[in-house]
Amino acid sequence: DVIHLSVGWPKSFMTPDLEAAIKKALASGVTVVAAAGNSSQVATIYPCQMEGVICVGAMRPNGAVARFSNWGTQVDVFAPGEKILSTIPMNRPPKFISRKGYDYKNGTSQAAPFISAAMALLRGAFPEEGRTLAQARLLSSADAPAGHKGLRGLFHIDRAVQAAPQAF
């Protein structure tokens, strides 16, 4: 019910087959979540620019938009994206911790999985509501936009679960 894409590229790199696959998934009621990118700019990257794709930016622990995160009207919501414990290849030594296979990473690719997981939880908790109402729950329960850098600010799964379904 949820597709997670930690990717982003200019429209010139968007293949017709990939665009068709994403549109087909959305039309079938599948939630598609994508990372906003790490260029620290208003970026019109794909698949974030596609109607219906949830575009996720990264926030710092203090609630500010992360310095590297793309931002702008294509960013739907933000999630933690700095110092996120992540898996890394076993043959690469970690920089920040002493356990092979893990390290702290920064990026919208670390933020977007929070939203993919939140959408999976909402889709499972409210299967009768479908993609658009689950998306509305998540977005309408997020904080106000972070300095006008996106449609909404930090997400709150607790509020989303308790929210009444509504159009957004």
Coordinates of N, CA and C in Angstrom, one line a residue:
D1 N 0.8 -1.2 0.0 CA 0.0 0.0 0.0 C 0.8 1.3 0.0
V2 N 2.1 1.1 0.3 CA 3.0 2.3 0.3 C 4.3 2.0 -0.4
I3 N 4.7 2.9 -1.3 CA 6.0 2.8 -2.0 C 6.9 3.9 -1.5
H4 N 8.1 3.6 -1.1 CA 9.0 4.6 -0.6 C 10.1 4.8 -1.7
L5 N 10.4 6.0 -2.0 CA 11.4 6.3 -3.0 C 12.4 7.4 -2.4
S6 N 13.6 6.9 -2.0 CA 14.6 7.9 -1.6 C 15.5 8.3 -2.8
V7 N 14.8 9.0 -3.7 CA 15.4 9.4 -5.0 C 14.9 10.7 -5.4
G8 N 15.6 11.3 -6.3 CA 15.1 12.6 -6.9 C 16.0 13.0 -8.0
W9 N 15.5 13.6 -9.0 CA 16.2 14.0 -10.2 C 15.5 15.0 -11.0
P10 N 16.2 15.7 -11.9 CA 15.5 16.7 -12.8 C 14.5 16.0 -13.7
K11 N 13.6 16.8 -14.2 CA 12.5 16.2 -15.1 C 13.2 15.5 -16.3
S12 N 14.3 16.0 -16.8 CA 15.0 15.4 -18.0 C 15.4 14.0 -17.7
F13 N 15.6 13.6 -16.4 CA 15.9 12.2 -16.1 C 14.7 11.3 -15.9
M14 N 13.5 11.9 -15.8 CA 12.3 11.1 -15.5 C 11.9 10.3 -16.7
T15 N 12.0 9.0 -16.7 CA 11.7 8.2 -17.8 C 10.2 8.1 -17.9
P16 N 9.7 8.0 -19.2 CA 8.2 7.8 -19.3 C 7.7 6.5 -18.6
D17 N 8.5 5.4 -18.6 CA 8.1 4.2 -17.9 C 8.0 4.4 -16.4
L18 N 8.9 5.1 -15.8 CA 8.9 5.3 -14.4 C 7.7 6.2 -14.0
E19 N 7.5 7.3 -14.8 CA 6.4 8.2 -14.6 C 5.0 7.4 -14.7
A20 N 4.9 6.6 -15.7 CA 3.7 5.8 -15.9 C 3.5 4.8 -14.7
A21 N 4.6 4.2 -14.2 CA 4.5 3.3 -13.1 C 4.0 4.0 -11.8
I22 N 4.5 5.2 -11.6 CA 4.1 6.0 -10.4 C 2.7 6.4 -10.5
K23 N 2.3 6.9 -11.7 CA 0.9 7.3 -11.9 C -0.1 6.1 -11.8
K24 N 0.3 4.9 -12.3 CA -0.5 3.7 -12.1 C -0.6 3.3 -10.6
A25 N 0.5 3.4 -9.9 CA 0.4 3.1 -8.4 C -0.6 4.1 -7.7
L26 N -0.4 5.4 -8.0 CA -1.3 6.3 -7.4 C -2.8 6.1 -7.8
A27 N -3.0 5.8 -9.0 CA -4.4 5.6 -9.5 C -5.0 4.3 -8.9
S28 N -4.1 3.4 -8.5 CA -4.5 2.2 -7.8 C -4.7 2.3 -6.3
G29 N -4.5 3.5 -5.8 CA -4.7 3.8 -4.4 C -3.4 3.6 -3.5
V30 N -2.3 3.4 -4.2 CA -1.0 3.2 -3.5 C -0.5 4.5 -3.1
T31 N 0.0 4.7 -1.9 CA 0.7 5.9 -1.4 C 2.1 5.8 -1.9
V32 N 2.6 7.0 -2.5 CA 4.0 7.1 -2.9 C 4.6 8.2 -2.2
V33 N 5.8 7.9 -1.5 CA 6.5 8.9 -0.7 C 7.9 9.0 -1.3
A34 N 8.4 10.3 -1.5 CA 9.7 10.5 -2.1 C 10.5 11.5 -1.2
A35 N 11.8 11.4 -1.3 CA 12.7 12.3 -0.6 C 12.8 13.6 -1.4
A36 N 12.9 14.8 -0.7 CA 12.9 16.1 -1.4 C 14.2 16.4 -2.1
G37 N 15.3 15.8 -1.6 CA 16.6 16.1 -2.2 C 17.4 16.9 -1.2
N38 N 18.7 16.9 -1.4 CA 19.7 17.5 -0.5 C 20.5 18.6 -1.2
S39 N 19.9 19.5 -1.9 CA 20.6 20.6 -2.6 C 20.5 21.9 -1.9
S40 N 19.8 22.0 -0.8 CA 19.6 23.2 -0.1 C 19.0 24.3 -0.9
Q41 N 17.9 24.0 -1.7 CA 17.4 25.0 -2.6 C 15.9 24.7 -2.9
V42 N 15.2 25.6 -3.5 CA 13.9 25.3 -4.0 C 14.1 24.5 -5.3
A43 N 13.9 23.2 -5.2 CA 14.2 22.3 -6.3 C 12.9 21.7 -6.8
T44 N 12.9 21.7 -8.1 CA 11.7 21.0 -8.7 C 12.1 19.7 -9.2
I45 N 12.4 18.8 -8.3 CA 12.8 17.4 -8.6 C 11.7 16.5 -8.8
Y46 N 11.9 15.4 -9.5 CA 10.9 14.3 -9.7 C 11.4 13.1 -8.9
P47 N 10.5 12.3 -8.4 CA 9.1 12.3 -8.5 C 8.3 13.2 -7.6
C48 N 9.0 14.0 -6.8 CA 8.3 15.0 -5.9 C 7.3 15.9 -6.6
Q49 N 7.6 16.3 -7.8 CA 6.8 17.2 -8.5 C 5.5 16.6 -9.0
M50 N 5.4 15.3 -9.0 CA 4.2 14.6 -9.5 C 3.0 14.7 -8.5
E51 N 1.9 15.1 -9.1 CA 0.6 15.2 -8.3 C 0.4 13.9 -7.5
G52 N 0.1 14.0 -6.2 CA -0.2 12.8 -5.4 C 1.0 12.2 -4.7
V53 N 2.2 12.5 -5.1 CA 3.4 12.0 -4.4 C 3.6 12.8 -3.2
I54 N 3.9 12.2 -2.0 CA 4.2 12.9 -0.8 C 5.7 13.2 -0.8
C55 N 6.1 14.5 -0.8 CA 7.5 14.9 -0.9 C 7.9 15.3 0.5
V56 N 9.0 14.7 1.0 CA 9.5 14.9 2.4 C 10.8 15.6 2.5
G57 N 10.8 16.7 3.2 CA 12.0 17.4 3.5 C 12.6 17.0 4.9
A58 N 13.8 17.4 5.2 CA 14.4 17.0 6.5 C 14.5 18.2 7.4
M59 N 14.3 17.9 8.7 CA 14.4 18.8 9.8 C 15.5 18.5 10.7
R60 N 16.0 19.5 11.4 CA 17.1 19.3 12.4 C 16.4 19.0 13.8
P61 N 17.2 18.5 14.7 CA 16.6 18.2 16.0 C 16.0 19.4 16.7
N62 N 16.4 20.6 16.4 CA 15.8 21.8 17.0 C 14.6 22.3 16.3
G63 N 14.1 21.6 15.3 CA 12.9 21.9 14.6 C 13.1 22.8 13.4
A64 N 14.3 23.2 13.1 CA 14.5 24.0 11.9 C 14.7 23.1 10.7
V65 N 14.5 23.7 9.5 CA 14.7 22.9 8.3 C 16.2 22.7 8.2
A66 N 16.6 21.4 7.9 CA 18.0 21.1 7.8 C 18.7 21.9 6.7
R67 N 19.9 22.3 6.9 CA 20.6 23.2 6.0 C 20.7 22.6 4.6
F68 N 20.7 21.3 4.5 CA 20.9 20.6 3.2 C 19.6 20.3 2.5
S69 N 18.5 20.3 3.2 CA 17.2 19.9 2.7 C 16.7 20.8 1.6
N70 N 16.2 20.3 0.5 CA 15.5 21.1 -0.5 C 14.2 21.5 0.2
W71 N 13.6 22.6 -0.3 CA 12.4 23.1 0.3 C 11.6 23.8 -0.8
G72 N 10.5 24.3 -0.4 CA 9.6 25.0 -1.4 C 8.2 24.3 -1.4
T73 N 7.4 24.8 -2.4 CA 6.0 24.4 -2.4 C 5.8 22.9 -2.7
Q74 N 6.8 22.3 -3.3 CA 6.7 20.8 -3.6 C 6.9 20.0 -2.4
V75 N 7.5 20.5 -1.3 CA 7.7 19.8 -0.1 C 6.4 19.8 0.7
D76 N 5.9 18.6 0.9 CA 4.6 18.5 1.6 C 4.7 18.5 3.1
V77 N 5.8 17.8 3.6 CA 5.9 17.7 5.0 C 7.4 17.4 5.3
F78 N 7.7 17.6 6.6 CA 9.1 17.4 7.1 C 9.1 16.4 8.1
A79 N 10.3 15.7 8.2 CA 10.5 14.7 9.3 C 12.0 14.8 9.7
P80 N 12.4 14.2 10.8 CA 13.8 14.2 11.2 C 14.7 13.7 10.2
G81 N 15.8 14.4 9.9 CA 16.7 14.0 8.9 C 18.2 14.2 9.2
E82 N 18.5 14.5 10.4 CA 19.9 14.7 10.8 C 20.2 13.7 11.9
K83 N 21.4 13.1 11.8 CA 21.9 12.1 12.8 C 20.9 11.0 13.0
I84 N 20.5 10.4 11.9 CA 19.6 9.3 11.9 C 20.4 8.0 11.8
L85 N 20.2 7.1 12.8 CA 21.0 5.8 12.7 C 20.5 5.0 11.5
S86 N 21.5 4.7 10.6 CA 21.2 4.1 9.3 C 22.1 2.9 9.1
T87 N 21.7 2.0 8.2 CA 22.5 0.9 7.8 C 23.5 1.4 6.8
I88 N 24.7 0.8 6.8 CA 25.7 1.1 5.8 C 26.3 -0.2 5.4
P89 N 27.0 -0.3 4.2 CA 27.6 -1.5 3.8 C 28.6 -2.0 4.9
M90 N 28.7 -3.3 5.1 CA 29.6 -3.9 6.1 C 31.1 -3.6 5.8
N91 N 31.4 -3.4 4.5 CA 32.8 -3.2 4.2 C 33.2 -1.7 4.3
R92 N 32.3 -0.8 4.7 CA 32.6 0.6 5.0 C 32.7 0.8 6.5
P93 N 33.8 1.4 6.9 CA 33.9 1.6 8.4 C 33.0 2.8 8.8
P94 N 32.3 2.7 9.9 CA 31.5 3.8 10.4 C 32.3 4.9 10.8
K95 N 31.8 6.2 10.7 CA 32.5 7.3 11.1 C 32.2 7.8 12.6
F96 N 31.0 7.5 13.0 CA 30.5 8.0 14.2 C 30.2 7.0 15.3
I97 N 30.1 5.8 15.0 CA 29.8 4.8 16.1 C 30.7 3.6 15.8
S98 N 30.8 2.7 16.8 CA 31.8 1.6 16.7 C 31.2 0.3 16.3
R99 N 30.0 0.3 15.7 CA 29.3 -0.9 15.3 C 29.3 -1.0 13.7
K100 N 30.0 -2.1 13.2 CA 30.0 -2.2 11.7 C 28.6 -2.4 11.2
G101 N 28.3 -1.8 10.0 CA 27.0 -2.0 9.4 C 26.1 -0.9 9.7
Y102 N 26.5 0.0 10.6 CA 25.6 1.1 11.1 C 26.4 2.4 11.2
D103 N 25.7 3.5 11.0 CA 26.3 4.8 11.2 C 25.2 5.9 11.2
Y104 N 25.5 7.1 11.7 CA 24.6 8.2 11.6 C 24.7 8.8 10.3
K105 N 23.5 9.1 9.7 CA 23.5 9.7 8.3 C 22.5 10.9 8.4
N106 N 22.7 11.9 7.5 CA 21.9 13.0 7.3 C 21.3 13.0 5.9
G107 N 20.1 13.4 5.7 CA 19.5 13.6 4.4 C 18.0 13.4 4.4
T108 N 17.4 13.8 3.2 CA 16.0 13.6 3.1 C 15.7 12.2 2.9
S109 N 16.7 11.4 2.5 CA 16.5 9.9 2.4 C 16.5 9.3 3.8
Q110 N 16.9 10.0 4.8 CA 16.7 9.5 6.2 C 15.4 10.0 6.7
A111 N 14.9 11.1 6.2 CA 13.6 11.7 6.7 C 12.4 11.0 6.1
A112 N 12.5 10.7 4.8 CA 11.3 10.1 4.1 C 10.8 8.8 4.6
P113 N 11.7 7.9 5.1 CA 11.2 6.6 5.7 C 10.2 6.9 6.9
F114 N 10.4 7.9 7.7 CA 9.5 8.2 8.8 C 8.1 8.4 8.2
I115 N 8.0 9.1 7.1 CA 6.7 9.4 6.5 C 6.1 8.1 5.8
S116 N 7.0 7.3 5.2 CA 6.5 6.0 4.6 C 5.9 5.2 5.7
A117 N 6.6 5.1 6.9 CA 6.2 4.3 8.0 C 4.9 4.8 8.6
A118 N 4.8 6.2 8.7 CA 3.6 6.8 9.2 C 2.4 6.5 8.3
M119 N 2.6 6.6 7.0 CA 1.5 6.3 6.0 C 1.1 4.8 6.1
A120 N 2.1 3.9 6.2 CA 1.8 2.5 6.4 C 0.9 2.3 7.6
L121 N 1.3 2.9 8.7 CA 0.5 2.8 10.0 C -0.9 3.3 9.7
L122 N -1.0 4.5 9.1 CA -2.4 5.1 8.9 C -3.2 4.2 7.9
R123 N -2.6 3.7 6.9 CA -3.3 2.8 6.0 C -3.7 1.5 6.6
G124 N -2.9 1.0 7.6 CA -3.3 -0.2 8.3 C -4.4 0.1 9.3
A125 N -4.3 1.2 10.0 CA -5.3 1.5 11.1 C -6.6 1.9 10.5
F126 N -6.6 2.5 9.3 CA -7.9 3.0 8.7 C -8.0 2.5 7.2
P127 N -8.0 1.2 7.0 CA -8.0 0.7 5.6 C -9.2 1.2 4.8
E128 N -10.3 1.5 5.4 CA -11.4 1.9 4.6 C -11.3 3.4 4.1
E129 N -10.3 4.1 4.6 CA -10.2 5.5 4.2 C -9.5 5.7 2.8
G130 N -8.6 4.9 2.5 CA -7.8 5.0 1.3 C -6.7 6.0 1.3
R131 N -6.0 6.1 0.2 CA -4.8 6.9 0.1 C -5.0 8.4 0.4
T132 N -6.0 9.0 -0.2 CA -6.1 10.5 -0.1 C -6.5 10.9 1.4
L133 N -7.4 10.1 2.0 CA -7.8 10.5 3.4 C -6.6 10.2 4.3
A134 N -5.9 9.2 4.2 CA -4.7 8.9 5.0 C -3.7 10.0 4.8
Q135 N -3.5 10.5 3.6 CA -2.6 11.6 3.3 C -3.1 12.9 4.0
A136 N -4.4 13.1 3.9 CA -5.0 14.3 4.5 C -4.8 14.2 6.0
R137 N -5.0 13.1 6.6 CA -4.8 12.9 8.1 C -3.4 13.4 8.5
L138 N -2.4 12.9 7.7 CA -1.0 13.2 8.0 C -0.7 14.6 7.8
L139 N -1.1 15.2 6.7 CA -0.7 16.6 6.4 C -1.5 17.6 7.3
S140 N -2.8 17.3 7.5 CA -3.5 18.3 8.3 C -3.1 18.3 9.8
S141 N -2.5 17.2 10.3 CA -2.1 17.1 11.7 C -0.6 17.5 11.8
A142 N 0.1 17.9 10.8 CA 1.5 18.4 10.9 C 1.5 19.8 11.3
D143 N 2.7 20.2 11.8 CA 2.9 21.6 12.2 C 2.6 22.6 11.1
A144 N 2.5 23.8 11.4 CA 2.4 24.9 10.4 C 3.7 24.9 9.6
P145 N 3.7 25.4 8.4 CA 4.9 25.4 7.6 C 6.1 26.0 8.3
A146 N 7.3 25.4 8.1 CA 8.5 25.8 8.8 C 9.1 27.0 8.0
G147 N 8.8 28.2 8.4 CA 9.4 29.3 7.8 C 9.0 29.4 6.3
H148 N 7.8 29.0 6.0 CA 7.3 29.0 4.6 C 8.2 28.2 3.6
K149 N 8.8 27.2 4.2 CA 9.7 26.4 3.4 C 9.0 25.1 2.8
G150 N 7.8 24.9 3.1 CA 7.0 23.8 2.5 C 5.6 23.9 2.8
L151 N 4.8 23.0 2.3 CA 3.4 23.0 2.5 C 3.0 22.9 4.0
R152 N 3.7 22.0 4.7 CA 3.5 21.8 6.1 C 4.8 21.6 6.8
G153 N 4.9 21.6 8.1 CA 6.1 21.4 8.9 C 6.3 20.0 9.3
L154 N 6.7 19.8 10.6 CA 7.0 18.5 11.1 C 5.7 17.7 11.3
F155 N 5.8 16.4 10.9 CA 4.6 15.5 11.0 C 4.5 15.1 12.5
H156 N 3.2 14.7 12.8 CA 2.9 14.2 14.2 C 2.0 13.0 14.0
I157 N 2.6 11.8 14.1 CA 1.7 10.6 13.9 C 0.6 10.4 15.0
D158 N 0.9 10.9 16.2 CA -0.1 10.8 17.2 C -1.3 11.6 16.9
R159 N -1.1 12.8 16.4 CA -2.2 13.7 16.0 C -2.9 13.1 14.7
A160 N -2.2 12.5 13.8 CA -2.8 12.0 12.6 C -3.7 10.8 12.9
V161 N -3.3 10.0 13.9 CA -4.1 8.8 14.3 C -5.4 9.3 14.9
Q162 N -5.3 10.4 15.7 CA -6.5 10.9 16.4 C -7.4 11.8 15.6
A163 N -6.9 12.3 14.5 CA -7.6 13.3 13.7 C -8.8 12.7 13.0
A164 N -9.8 13.5 12.8 CA -11.0 13.1 12.1 C -10.6 13.1 10.6
P165 N -11.1 12.2 9.8 CA -10.7 12.2 8.4 C -11.4 13.4 7.7
Q166 N -10.6 14.1 6.9 CA -11.1 15.3 6.2 C -10.3 15.5 4.9
A167 N -10.9 16.2 4.0 CA -10.1 16.5 2.8 C -9.1 17.6 3.1
F168 N -8.0 17.5 2.4 CA -6.9 18.5 2.6 C -6.6 19.3 1.4

